Each structure stands twice: as C-alpha cells, then as structure tokens.
Short mmCIF file of C-alpha atoms and ligand atoms in Angstrom, two decimals:
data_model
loop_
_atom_site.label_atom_id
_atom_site.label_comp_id
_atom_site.label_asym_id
_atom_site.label_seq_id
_atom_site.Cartn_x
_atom_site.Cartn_y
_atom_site.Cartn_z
CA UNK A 1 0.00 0.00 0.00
CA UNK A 2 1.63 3.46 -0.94
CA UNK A 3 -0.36 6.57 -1.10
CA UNK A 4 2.14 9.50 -2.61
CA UNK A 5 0.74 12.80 -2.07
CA UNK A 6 2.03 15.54 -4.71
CA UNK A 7 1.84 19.25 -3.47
CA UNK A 8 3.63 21.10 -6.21
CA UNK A 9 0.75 22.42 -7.91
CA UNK A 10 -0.93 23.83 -4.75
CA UNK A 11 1.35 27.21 -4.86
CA UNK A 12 1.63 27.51 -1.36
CA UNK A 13 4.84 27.24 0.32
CA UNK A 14 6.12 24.24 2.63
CA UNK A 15 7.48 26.71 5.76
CA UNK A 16 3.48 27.59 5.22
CA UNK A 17 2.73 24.26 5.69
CA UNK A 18 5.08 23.41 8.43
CA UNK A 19 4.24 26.46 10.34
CA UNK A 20 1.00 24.53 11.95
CA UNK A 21 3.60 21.63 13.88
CA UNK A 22 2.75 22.71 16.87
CA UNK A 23 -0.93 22.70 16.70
CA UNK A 24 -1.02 19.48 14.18
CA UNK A 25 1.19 17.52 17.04
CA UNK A 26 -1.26 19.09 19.64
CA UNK A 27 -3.83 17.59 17.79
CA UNK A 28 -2.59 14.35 16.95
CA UNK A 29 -2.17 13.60 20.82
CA UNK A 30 -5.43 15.01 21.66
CA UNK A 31 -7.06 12.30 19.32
CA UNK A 32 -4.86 9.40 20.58
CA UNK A 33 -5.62 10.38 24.17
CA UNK A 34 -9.20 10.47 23.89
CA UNK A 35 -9.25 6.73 22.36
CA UNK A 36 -10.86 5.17 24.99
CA UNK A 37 -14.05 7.23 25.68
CA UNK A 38 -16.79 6.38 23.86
CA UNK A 39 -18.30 9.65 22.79
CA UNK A 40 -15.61 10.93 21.45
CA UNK A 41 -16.18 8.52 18.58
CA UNK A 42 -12.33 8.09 17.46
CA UNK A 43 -12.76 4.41 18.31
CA UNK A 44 -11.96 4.16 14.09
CA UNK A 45 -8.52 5.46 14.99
CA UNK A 46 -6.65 1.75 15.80
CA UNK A 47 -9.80 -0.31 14.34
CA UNK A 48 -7.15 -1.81 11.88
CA UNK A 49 -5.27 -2.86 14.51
CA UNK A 50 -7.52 -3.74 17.04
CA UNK A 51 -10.95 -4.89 15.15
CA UNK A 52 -13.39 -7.33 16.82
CA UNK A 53 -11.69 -10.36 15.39
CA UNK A 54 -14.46 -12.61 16.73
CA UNK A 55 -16.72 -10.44 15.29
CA UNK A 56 -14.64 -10.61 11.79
CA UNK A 57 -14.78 -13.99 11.84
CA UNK A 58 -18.93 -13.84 11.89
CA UNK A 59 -19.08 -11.32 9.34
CA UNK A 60 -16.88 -13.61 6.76
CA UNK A 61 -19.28 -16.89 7.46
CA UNK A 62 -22.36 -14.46 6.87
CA UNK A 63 -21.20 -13.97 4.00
CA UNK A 64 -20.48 -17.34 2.97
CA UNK A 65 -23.98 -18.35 3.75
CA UNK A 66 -25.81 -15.13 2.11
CA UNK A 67 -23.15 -16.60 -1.15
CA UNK A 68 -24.80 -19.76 -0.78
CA UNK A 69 -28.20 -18.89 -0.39
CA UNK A 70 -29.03 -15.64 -2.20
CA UNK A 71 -29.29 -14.20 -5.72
CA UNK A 72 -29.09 -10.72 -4.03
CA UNK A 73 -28.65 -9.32 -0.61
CA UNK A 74 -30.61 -6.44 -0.12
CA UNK A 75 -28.45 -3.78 1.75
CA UNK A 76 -31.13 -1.18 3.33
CA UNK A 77 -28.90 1.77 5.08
CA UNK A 78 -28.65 5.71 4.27
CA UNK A 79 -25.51 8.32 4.86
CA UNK A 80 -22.32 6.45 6.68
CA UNK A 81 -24.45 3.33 6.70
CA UNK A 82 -23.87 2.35 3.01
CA UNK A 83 -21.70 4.69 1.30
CA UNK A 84 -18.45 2.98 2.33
CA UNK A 85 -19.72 -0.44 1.33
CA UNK A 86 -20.90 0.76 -1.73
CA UNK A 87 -17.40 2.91 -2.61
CA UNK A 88 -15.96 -0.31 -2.01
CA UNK A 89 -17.52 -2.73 -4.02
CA UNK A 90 -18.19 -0.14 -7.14
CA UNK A 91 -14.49 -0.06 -6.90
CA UNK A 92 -13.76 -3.13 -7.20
CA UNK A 93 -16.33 -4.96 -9.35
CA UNK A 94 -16.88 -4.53 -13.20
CA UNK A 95 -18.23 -1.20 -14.00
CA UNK A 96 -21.54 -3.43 -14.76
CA UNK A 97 -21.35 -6.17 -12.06
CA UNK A 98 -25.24 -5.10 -11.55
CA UNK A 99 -25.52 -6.24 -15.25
CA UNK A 100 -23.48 -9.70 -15.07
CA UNK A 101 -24.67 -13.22 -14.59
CA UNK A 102 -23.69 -14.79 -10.86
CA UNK A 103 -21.65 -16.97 -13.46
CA UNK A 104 -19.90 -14.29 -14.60
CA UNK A 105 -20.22 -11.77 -11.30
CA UNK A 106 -18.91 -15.31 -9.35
CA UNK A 107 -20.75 -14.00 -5.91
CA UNK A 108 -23.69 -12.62 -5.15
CA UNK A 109 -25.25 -9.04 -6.03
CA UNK A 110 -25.42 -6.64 -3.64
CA UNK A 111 -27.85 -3.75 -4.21
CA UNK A 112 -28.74 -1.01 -1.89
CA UNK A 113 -31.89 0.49 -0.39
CA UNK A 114 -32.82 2.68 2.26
CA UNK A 115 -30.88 5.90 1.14
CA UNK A 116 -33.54 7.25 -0.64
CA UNK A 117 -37.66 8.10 -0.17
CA UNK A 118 -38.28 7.22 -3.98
CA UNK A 119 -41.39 5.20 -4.58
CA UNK A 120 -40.48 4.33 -8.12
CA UNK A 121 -36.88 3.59 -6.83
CA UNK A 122 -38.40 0.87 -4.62
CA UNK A 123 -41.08 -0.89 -6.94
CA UNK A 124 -38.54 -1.21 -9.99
CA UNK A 125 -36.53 -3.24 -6.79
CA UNK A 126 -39.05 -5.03 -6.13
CA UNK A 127 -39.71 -6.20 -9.86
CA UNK A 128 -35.66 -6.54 -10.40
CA UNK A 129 -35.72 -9.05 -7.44
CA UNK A 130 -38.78 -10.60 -8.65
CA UNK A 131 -38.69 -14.54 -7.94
CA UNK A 132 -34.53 -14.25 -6.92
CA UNK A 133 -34.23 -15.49 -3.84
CA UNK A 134 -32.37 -12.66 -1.76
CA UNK A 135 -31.36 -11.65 2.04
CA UNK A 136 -31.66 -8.70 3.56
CA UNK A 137 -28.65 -6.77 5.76
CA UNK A 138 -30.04 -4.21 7.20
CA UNK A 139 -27.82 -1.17 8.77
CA UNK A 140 -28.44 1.41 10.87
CA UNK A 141 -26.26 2.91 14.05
CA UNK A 142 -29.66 4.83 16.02
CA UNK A 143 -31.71 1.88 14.62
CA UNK A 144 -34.31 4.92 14.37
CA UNK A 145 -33.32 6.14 10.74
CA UNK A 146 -36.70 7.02 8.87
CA UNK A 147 -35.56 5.93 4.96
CA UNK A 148 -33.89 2.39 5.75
CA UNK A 149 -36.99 1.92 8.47
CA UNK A 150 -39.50 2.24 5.88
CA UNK A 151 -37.85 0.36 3.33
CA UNK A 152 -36.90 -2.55 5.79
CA UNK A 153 -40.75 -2.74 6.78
CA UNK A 154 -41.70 -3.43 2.95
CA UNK A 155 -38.70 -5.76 2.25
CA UNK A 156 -39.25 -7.54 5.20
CA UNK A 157 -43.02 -8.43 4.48
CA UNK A 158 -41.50 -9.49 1.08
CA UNK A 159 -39.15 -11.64 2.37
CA UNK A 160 -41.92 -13.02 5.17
CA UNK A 161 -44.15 -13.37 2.53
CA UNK A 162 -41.87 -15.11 0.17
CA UNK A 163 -40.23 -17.89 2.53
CA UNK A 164 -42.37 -18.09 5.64
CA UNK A 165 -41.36 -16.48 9.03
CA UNK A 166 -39.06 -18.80 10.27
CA UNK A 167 -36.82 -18.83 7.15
CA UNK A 168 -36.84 -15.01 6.79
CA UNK A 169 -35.98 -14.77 9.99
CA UNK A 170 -33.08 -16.55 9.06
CA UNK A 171 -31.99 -14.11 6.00
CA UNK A 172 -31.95 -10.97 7.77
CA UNK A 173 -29.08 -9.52 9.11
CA UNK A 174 -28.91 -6.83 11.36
CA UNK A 175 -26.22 -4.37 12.06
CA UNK A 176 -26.86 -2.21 14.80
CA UNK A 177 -25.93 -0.65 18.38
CA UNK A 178 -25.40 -3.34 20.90
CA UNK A 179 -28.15 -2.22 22.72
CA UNK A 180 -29.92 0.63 21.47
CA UNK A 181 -32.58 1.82 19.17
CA UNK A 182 -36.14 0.65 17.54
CA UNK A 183 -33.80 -1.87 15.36
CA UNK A 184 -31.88 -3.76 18.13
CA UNK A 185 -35.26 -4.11 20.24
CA UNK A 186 -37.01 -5.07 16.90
CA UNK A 187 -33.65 -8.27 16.62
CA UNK A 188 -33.90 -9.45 19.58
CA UNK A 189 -37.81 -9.90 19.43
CA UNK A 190 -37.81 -11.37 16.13
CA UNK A 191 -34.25 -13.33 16.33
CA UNK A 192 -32.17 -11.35 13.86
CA UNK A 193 -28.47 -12.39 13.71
CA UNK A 194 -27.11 -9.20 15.01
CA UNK A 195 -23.46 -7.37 14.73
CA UNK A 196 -22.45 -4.07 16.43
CA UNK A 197 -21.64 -0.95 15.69
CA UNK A 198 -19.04 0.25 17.99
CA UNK A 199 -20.22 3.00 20.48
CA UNK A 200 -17.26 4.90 19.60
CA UNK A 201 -17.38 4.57 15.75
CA UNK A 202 -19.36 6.97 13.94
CA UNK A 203 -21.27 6.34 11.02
CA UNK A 204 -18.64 7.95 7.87
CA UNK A 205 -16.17 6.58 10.08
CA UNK A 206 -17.82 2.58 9.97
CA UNK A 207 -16.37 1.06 7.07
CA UNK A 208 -13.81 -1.14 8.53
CA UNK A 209 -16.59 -2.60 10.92
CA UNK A 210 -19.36 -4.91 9.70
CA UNK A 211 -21.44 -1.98 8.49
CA UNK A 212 -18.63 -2.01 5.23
CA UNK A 213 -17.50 -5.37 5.30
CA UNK A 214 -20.61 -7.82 5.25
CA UNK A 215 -21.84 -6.22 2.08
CA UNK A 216 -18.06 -5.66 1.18
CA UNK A 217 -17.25 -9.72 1.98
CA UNK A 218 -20.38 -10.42 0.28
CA UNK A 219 -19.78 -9.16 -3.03
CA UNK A 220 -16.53 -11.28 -3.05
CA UNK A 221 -14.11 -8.70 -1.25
CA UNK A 222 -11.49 -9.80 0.44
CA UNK A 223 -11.69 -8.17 3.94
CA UNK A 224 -8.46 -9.15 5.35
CA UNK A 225 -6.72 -7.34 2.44
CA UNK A 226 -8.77 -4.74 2.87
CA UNK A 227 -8.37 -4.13 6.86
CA UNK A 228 -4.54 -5.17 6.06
CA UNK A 229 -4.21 -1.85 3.55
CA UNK A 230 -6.16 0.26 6.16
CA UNK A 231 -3.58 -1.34 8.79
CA UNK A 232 -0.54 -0.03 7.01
CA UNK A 233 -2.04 3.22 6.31
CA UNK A 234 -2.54 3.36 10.13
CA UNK A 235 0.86 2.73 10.41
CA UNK A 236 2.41 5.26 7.97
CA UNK A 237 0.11 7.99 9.35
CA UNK A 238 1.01 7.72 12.82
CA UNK A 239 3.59 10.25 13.05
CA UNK A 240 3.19 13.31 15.14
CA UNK A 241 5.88 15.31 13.26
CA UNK A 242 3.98 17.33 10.35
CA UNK A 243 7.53 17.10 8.35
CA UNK A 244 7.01 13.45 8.23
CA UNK A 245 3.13 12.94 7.72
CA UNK A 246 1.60 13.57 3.80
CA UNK A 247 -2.02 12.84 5.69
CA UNK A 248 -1.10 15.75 7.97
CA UNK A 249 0.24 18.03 5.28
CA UNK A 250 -2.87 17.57 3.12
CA UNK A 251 -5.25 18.16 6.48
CA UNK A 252 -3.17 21.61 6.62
CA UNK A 253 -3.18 22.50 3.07
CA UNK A 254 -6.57 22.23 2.98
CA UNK A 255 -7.14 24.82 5.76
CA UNK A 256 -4.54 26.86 4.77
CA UNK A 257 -6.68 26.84 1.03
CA UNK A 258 -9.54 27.61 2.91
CA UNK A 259 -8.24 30.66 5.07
CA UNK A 260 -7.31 32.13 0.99
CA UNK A 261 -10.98 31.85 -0.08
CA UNK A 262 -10.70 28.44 -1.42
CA UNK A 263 -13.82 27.26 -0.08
CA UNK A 264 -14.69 24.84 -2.15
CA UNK A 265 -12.74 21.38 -2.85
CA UNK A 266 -13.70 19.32 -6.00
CA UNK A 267 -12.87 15.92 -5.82
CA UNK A 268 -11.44 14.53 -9.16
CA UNK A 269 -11.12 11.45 -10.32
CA UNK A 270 -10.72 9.54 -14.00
CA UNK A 271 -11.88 6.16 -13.40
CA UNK A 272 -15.85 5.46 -13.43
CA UNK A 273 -15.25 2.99 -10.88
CA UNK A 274 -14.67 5.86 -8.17
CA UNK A 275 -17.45 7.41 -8.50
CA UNK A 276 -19.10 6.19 -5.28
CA UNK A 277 -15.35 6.84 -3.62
CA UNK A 278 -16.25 10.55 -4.42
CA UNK A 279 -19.61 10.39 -2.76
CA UNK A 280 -17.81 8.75 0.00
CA UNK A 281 -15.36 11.20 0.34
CA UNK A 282 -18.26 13.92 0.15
CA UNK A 283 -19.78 12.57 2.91
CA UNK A 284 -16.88 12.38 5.05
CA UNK A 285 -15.55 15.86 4.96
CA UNK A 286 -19.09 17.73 4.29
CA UNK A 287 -20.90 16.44 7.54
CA UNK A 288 -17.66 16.18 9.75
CA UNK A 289 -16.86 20.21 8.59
CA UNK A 290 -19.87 22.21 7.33
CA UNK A 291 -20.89 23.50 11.08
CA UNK A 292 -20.73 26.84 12.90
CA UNK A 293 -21.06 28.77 9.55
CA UNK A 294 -17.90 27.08 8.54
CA UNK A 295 -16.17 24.18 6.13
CA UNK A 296 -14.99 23.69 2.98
CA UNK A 297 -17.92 22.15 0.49
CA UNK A 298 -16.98 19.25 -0.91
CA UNK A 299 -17.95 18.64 -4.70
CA UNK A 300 -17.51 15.57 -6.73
CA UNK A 301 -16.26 15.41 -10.78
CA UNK A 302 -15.87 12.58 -12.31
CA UNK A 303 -13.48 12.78 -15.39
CA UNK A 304 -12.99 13.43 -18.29
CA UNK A 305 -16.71 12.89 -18.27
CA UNK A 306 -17.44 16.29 -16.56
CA UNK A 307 -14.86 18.51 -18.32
CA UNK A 308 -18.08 18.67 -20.85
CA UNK A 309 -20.21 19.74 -18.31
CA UNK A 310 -18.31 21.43 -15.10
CA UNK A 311 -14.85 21.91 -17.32
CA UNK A 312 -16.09 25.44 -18.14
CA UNK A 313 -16.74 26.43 -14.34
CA UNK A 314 -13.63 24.86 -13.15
CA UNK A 315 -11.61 26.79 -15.39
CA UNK A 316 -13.32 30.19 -15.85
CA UNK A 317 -15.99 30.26 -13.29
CA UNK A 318 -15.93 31.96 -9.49
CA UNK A 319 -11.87 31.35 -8.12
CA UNK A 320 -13.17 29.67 -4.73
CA UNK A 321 -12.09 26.30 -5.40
CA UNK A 322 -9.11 23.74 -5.37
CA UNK A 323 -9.05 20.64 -6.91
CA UNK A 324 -8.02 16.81 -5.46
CA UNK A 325 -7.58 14.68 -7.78
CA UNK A 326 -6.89 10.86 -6.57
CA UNK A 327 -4.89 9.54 -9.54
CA UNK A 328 -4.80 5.61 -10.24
CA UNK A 329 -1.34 5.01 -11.39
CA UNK A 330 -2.11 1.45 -13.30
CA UNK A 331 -5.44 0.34 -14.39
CA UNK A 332 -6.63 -2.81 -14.05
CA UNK A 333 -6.66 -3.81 -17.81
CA UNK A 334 -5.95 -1.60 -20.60
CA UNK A 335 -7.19 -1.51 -25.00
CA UNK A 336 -4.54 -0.57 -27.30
CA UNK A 337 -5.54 1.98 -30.07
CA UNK A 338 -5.34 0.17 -33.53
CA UNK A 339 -4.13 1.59 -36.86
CA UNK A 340 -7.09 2.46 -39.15
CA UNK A 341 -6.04 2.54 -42.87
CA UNK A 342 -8.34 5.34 -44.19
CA UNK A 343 -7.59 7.42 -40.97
CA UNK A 344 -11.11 9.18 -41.92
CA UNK A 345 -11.33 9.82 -37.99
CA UNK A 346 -7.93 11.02 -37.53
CA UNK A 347 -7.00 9.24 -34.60
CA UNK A 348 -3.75 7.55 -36.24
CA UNK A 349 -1.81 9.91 -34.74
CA UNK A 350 -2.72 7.60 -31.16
CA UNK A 351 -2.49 4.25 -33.13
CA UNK A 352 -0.24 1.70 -31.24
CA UNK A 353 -0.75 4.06 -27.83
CA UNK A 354 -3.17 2.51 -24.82
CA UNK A 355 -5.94 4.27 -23.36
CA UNK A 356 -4.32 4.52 -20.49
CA UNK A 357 -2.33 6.92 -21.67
CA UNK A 358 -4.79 9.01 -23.23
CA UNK A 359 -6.26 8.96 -19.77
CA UNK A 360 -2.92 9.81 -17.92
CA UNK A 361 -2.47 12.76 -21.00
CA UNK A 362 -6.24 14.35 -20.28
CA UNK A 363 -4.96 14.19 -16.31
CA UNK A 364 -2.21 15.86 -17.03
CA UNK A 365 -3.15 18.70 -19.52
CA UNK A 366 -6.08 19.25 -17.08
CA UNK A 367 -4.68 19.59 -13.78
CA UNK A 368 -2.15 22.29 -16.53
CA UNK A 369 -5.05 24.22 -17.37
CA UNK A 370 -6.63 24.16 -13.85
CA UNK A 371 -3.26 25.66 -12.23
CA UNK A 372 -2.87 27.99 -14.83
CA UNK A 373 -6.45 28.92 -14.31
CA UNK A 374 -6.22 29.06 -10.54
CA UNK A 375 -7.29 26.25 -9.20
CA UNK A 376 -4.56 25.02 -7.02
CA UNK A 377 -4.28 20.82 -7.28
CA UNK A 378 -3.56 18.04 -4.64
CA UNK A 379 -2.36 15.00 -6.12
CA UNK A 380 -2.86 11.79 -4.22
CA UNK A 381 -1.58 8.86 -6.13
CA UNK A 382 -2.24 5.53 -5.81
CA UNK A 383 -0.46 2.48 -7.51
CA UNK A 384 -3.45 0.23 -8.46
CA UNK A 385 -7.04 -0.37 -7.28
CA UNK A 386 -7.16 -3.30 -5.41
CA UNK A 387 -8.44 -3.95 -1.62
CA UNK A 388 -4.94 -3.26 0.12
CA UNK A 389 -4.86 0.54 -1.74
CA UNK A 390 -8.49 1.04 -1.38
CA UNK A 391 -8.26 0.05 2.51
CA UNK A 392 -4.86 2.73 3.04
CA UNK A 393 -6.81 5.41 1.30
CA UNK A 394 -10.11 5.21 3.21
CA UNK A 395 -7.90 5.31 6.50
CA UNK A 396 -5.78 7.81 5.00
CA UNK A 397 -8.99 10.26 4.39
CA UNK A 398 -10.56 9.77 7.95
CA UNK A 399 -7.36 10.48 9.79
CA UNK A 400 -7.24 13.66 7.13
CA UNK A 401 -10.80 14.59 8.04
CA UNK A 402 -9.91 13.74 11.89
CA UNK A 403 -6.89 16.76 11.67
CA UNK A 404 -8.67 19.15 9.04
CA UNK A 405 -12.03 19.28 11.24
CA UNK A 406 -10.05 20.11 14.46
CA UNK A 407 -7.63 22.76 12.69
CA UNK A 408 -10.98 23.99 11.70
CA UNK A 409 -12.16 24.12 15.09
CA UNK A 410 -15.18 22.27 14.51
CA UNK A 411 -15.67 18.24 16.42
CA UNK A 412 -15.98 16.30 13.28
CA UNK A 413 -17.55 13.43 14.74
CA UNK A 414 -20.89 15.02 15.32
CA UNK A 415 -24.11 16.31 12.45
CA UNK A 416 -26.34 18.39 14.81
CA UNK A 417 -27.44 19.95 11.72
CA UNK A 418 -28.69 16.95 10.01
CA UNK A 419 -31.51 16.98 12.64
CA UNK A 420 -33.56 20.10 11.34
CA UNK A 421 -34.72 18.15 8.41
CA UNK A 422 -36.12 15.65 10.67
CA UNK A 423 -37.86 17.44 12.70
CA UNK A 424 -39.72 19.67 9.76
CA UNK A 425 -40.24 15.82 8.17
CA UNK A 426 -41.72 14.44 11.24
CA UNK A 427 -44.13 17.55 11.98
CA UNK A 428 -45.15 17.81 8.36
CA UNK A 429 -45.94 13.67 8.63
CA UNK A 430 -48.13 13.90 12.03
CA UNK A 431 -45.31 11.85 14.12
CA UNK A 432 -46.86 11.77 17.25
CA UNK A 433 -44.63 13.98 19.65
CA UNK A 434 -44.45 16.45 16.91
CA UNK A 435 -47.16 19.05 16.53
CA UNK A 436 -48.80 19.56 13.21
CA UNK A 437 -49.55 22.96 13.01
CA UNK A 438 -46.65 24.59 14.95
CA UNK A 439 -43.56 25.43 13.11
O1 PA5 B 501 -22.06 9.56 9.33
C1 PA5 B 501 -23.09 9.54 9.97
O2 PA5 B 501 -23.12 9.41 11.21
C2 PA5 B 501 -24.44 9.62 9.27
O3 PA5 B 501 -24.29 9.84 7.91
C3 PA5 B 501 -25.23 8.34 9.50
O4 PA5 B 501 -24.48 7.26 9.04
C4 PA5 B 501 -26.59 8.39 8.79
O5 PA5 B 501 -27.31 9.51 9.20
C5 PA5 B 501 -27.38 7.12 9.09
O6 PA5 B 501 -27.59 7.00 10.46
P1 PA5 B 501 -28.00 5.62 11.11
O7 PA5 B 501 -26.91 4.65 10.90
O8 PA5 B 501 -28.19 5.93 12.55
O9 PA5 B 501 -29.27 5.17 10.44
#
C-alpha cells in the first residue's frame, strides 16, 4: 500500500505548511488520548489494529452463507451506513457487475436500499428481485433512521411473505448498536443475527466494521486485504511530526486553502469505478466540517466525463475552489488503439498508444489548465485499485478529516445539523410527539 501525495501544484509554500507543527502535534495527541471514551467517537482510529476479530470472523461466514443462499442481498442503510460499502464494491467490481450473470459476477449481487424516499426507486426493486431469492442486511447505528426503516418494513413483508417467518428470519441480518434503538429491540424480538456498531465509531467513520464489510465480503471482497491496507495506512500515518506525515500536510493545506478563499474542494477522479469513492469522500468531509457557519464544500467530478459539463466552471468560473484529484497510477486492464487505414477519424496519430495513456495525457493537460487557471491541485496517487490501496486510502482520508475538522475548530464526529430536516419531516408527517400545526 503506498499513497504518494504531490503538493507542487498547490502554490503555497512548505514553511506555510510546516508552520501549523505545533498545533497538528497538539492535535494528533489530543485524538490518541481520547481513544478510549466512547463519545468521542475516534474508536476508528486503531480499528485496523484492534478490530473485533471474533466479530470478523462472523461477518466472513455471513457472507459465505448469504453466497450460498441468495441471488441478491438487499443492503437497506442511508448516509455512513452504506456509502463505504458501496465505494468499495463499485471499486472493485466490473463497472456493470449489476448487469453480469452470478456466473460471470462469481458472488452474489449486492444492491442497496434505504438511502432514498423514492417510490419508483423501490417498486422497480421489487420487480428486479422478482422470484430471486435474496437476504436482507439491514444497517443502521440509532436503529431509528426514517428511509432504511420504511424500506426494511416493505422488504421484510417481502421476504416473510416469500419464505415463511421462520426462514426469513433466518436471512436478515442486522447491524446495529449493541443495545440501542427501535432496530436492536425489533432483533432481539424477532431473532435477527445481530453485529455491532461500535459506540465509539461513527457512522462515515464505519467502514472497517461490519457496516462495510458484510456487504463488502459479500460481493466477493477480500476483507483481510482490505483491513490489512487500512492497517498499514494506520501505520504510515502515525507520526506526530507534520515534516514526516503527507495525511497531515494535506489536512493543513486544505485549511490553509480555505483561510485564501478556497472554499470549495472538487474531488477529481478519472476512473468510473470511483465514482461512489467521491460520494464517499463527500460525505466524510461535508458532515464532519460544514458546522458553525464554517467548512470547505466538498464537490464531486468525475473525469474526463465532466470537463463537458463542469470543465467550463472549473476553469473560468468563481476562483473559490481547489481541486483533489486521486490519480490511479495502473489500471486494471488496458485496450490498445489500432491503426485504421483510411484514418477518416484522424486518430492515427494515437495508433499503437493505450488508453491509459490518453487517460494519464487528459490528467495531465487538465490539472495544466486548472493551475494555470487558478485552481490550485492536490495529487494523491495511488499504484493500483485493489483492496490493500483502497483500505490505506479510506484510512488515509478519515485520519485527514480527523486533523482538518479540528484545525478547523469544529468536532468532526458530530451532524447536529442533520436533525432540522427531521424534525420539519416528522411535523409535516403527524409523528406523534411532533405538533402539526406549529412550526
Ligand atoms: O455519518 C453519519 O453518522 C451519518 O451519515 C449516519 O451514518 C446516517 O445519518 C445514518 O444513520 P443511522 O446509521 O443511525 O441510520
């Protein structure tokens, strides 16, 4: 696993960078220090290192069953409760696992539900699971979450419905607090096989526990590499000393962006497959920062598919952004450009050349013209996607988020503001406890 971080293009000045030591090491022991107590939710911090083997162990013969038994597992969660898994596997998989045969695909499908109030989202589910047989994992940390509730009730009756309530019972999985909430209560009445979410492990900050790796494990994933990557990033990151930590240097370069105006960071990348990494990412910084009129807004490009769409803004439009653009050094597989005799497309010019390289050209002449346009660019490069990379760089961005948020001055681990929705929802719907009529 080796994450290199490239700062050239960010025009601002190491001794700029190295000027916040004192308050990055201040930082750094403050989080180690406050491992232990549960609500200060940094319990993510040595989960590499000290993850619920037992617990592992469960979530990698869950997965072997659901493999054995299902078509599709159904994963029902919304916000930090299905945006890692789903990073993960898009990742990894064929840009159209969703589309292969389980001959082809080799494991099960894992599709999501829950993140969304669409009606039409969940009856074209319903008819694309039609007589598959399928298993449901359903996620949430408060067990009280109003989207994955309501879809859980309807894909539950299906599933009761479909095999009877003893076997049902048997292909839902729960992961939950260990004693909390409407969902844990609702497990141990019905019989649920249940796994935690760690008090001290916040939602964007849940992917190496079994709210990432069931579905993760499930789609074929190996979790031990995955952990292992995460593991090493742990390790390389642990470093007080600004000089010596890239995670820490980025955290600081992003404030120091910030304090110039640049208050908005787009997230870059040129593989399809990261897509859902972006959203991810989005996720992680936007609720951990955007509090007490404050944050940088995270945005999410993917390329060269969006230089025909947000290309114009990024070069021309309002200077308040900066761009980070997570660069995959080697794909996966690659398609060489062939010679065409008539040439009536002119492409010969690339004939014998891999796209790859066109790829790695568009990065290049991009990030150019975004510089020279001023839009300062981070560069974090990673050798190949596979689960050990993927792992480092999900560890690498928490710990990022972990320093940025507190150099902010803002406790990342908390969304009060996520609640005002709620609240407006609720009253509009006639929850009891909430009165109609008063705003
Ligand atoms: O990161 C977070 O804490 C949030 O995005 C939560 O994951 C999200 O709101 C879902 O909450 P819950 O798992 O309680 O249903």
């Amino acid at each position: 696993m080796e994450i290199k971080i490239n700062f050239e293009n960010t025009m601002v000045d190491k001794k700029e960078i190295l000027k916040y030591k004192e308050q990055v090491e201040k930082i750094h022991k403050d989080l180690h220090n406050r491992k232990d107590l549960d609500d200060d939710f940094v319990g993510w911090l040595e989960l590499p290192t000290n993850y619920d083997k037992k617990e592992f162990k469960k979530i990698e013969s869950a997965a072997k069953r659901i493999n054995k038994d299902s078509d599709i597992l159904l994963v029902i969660g919304i916000g930090g409760s299905y945006l890692g898994a789903r990073a993960v596997i898009e990742a990894l998989s064929s840009s159209f696992y969703t589309m292969q045969t389980l001959k082809q695909r080799k494991h099960t499908l894992v599709l999501f539900a829950g993140n969304n109030l669409s009606p039409n989202y969940i009856n074209e589910l319903i008819d694309v699971i039609g007589d598959k047989d399928f298993s449901i994992n359903v996620i949430s940390k408060s067990g009280t979450t109003t989207e994955p509730a309501i879809a859980f009730r309807i894909f539950r009756e299906i599933l009761e419905n479909k095999y009877g309530i003893d076997e049902a019972r048997s292909r839902i999985y729960v992961t939950t607090d260990k004693s909390r909430g409407a969902l844990k209560k609702l497990s141990e009445e019905e019989g649920y096989e249940t796994f935690v979410i760690p008090d001290n492990i916040g939602g964007r900050f849940s992917v190496f526990t079994a709210v990432g790796l069931l579905p993760i494990a499930t789609a074929g994933i190996d979790i031990k590499k995955l952990i292992g990557g995460a593991k090493l990033a742990q390790d390389n990151y642990n470093d007080s000393k600004l000089k010596y930590n890239e995670c820490y240097q980025y955290a600081v370069l992003r404030n120091i962006l910030y304090k110039q105006g640049k208050q908005i960071e787009v997230f870059a990348n040129y593989e399809p497959k990261m897509h859902y990494m972006t959203e991810w990412l989005k996720q992680l910084f936007g609720e951990s920062e955007g509090k007490e009129l404050k944050g940088i807004f995270p945005v999410g490009i993917d390329l060269t598919t969006d230089l025909h769409s947000l290309g114009q803004y990024m070069q021309q439009g309002l200077r308040n952004i900066f761009e980070t653009v997570i660069r995959i050094e080697e794909p996966n597989s690659n398609i060489v450009i062939n010679t065409d005799d008539d040439d009536l497309d002119g492409l010969n010019y690339l004939a014998g050349k891999d796209l790859d390289y066109v790829n790695k050209k568009a990065m290049e002449g991009t990030i150019e013209a975004h510089v020279s346009g001023d839009v300062p660019n981070i560069l974090v490069k990673m050798e190949k996607l596979n689960e050990e990379n993927l792992g480092g760089l999900i560890y690498f961005f928490e710990l990022a988020t972990a320093m940025s948020g507190n150099l902010l001055g803002v406790n990342p681990f908390n969304q009060p503001g996520v609640e005002e929705y709620k609240k407006n929802m609720f009253r509009l719907l006639g929850k009891p406890g909430y009165n109609k009529n008063k705003k």
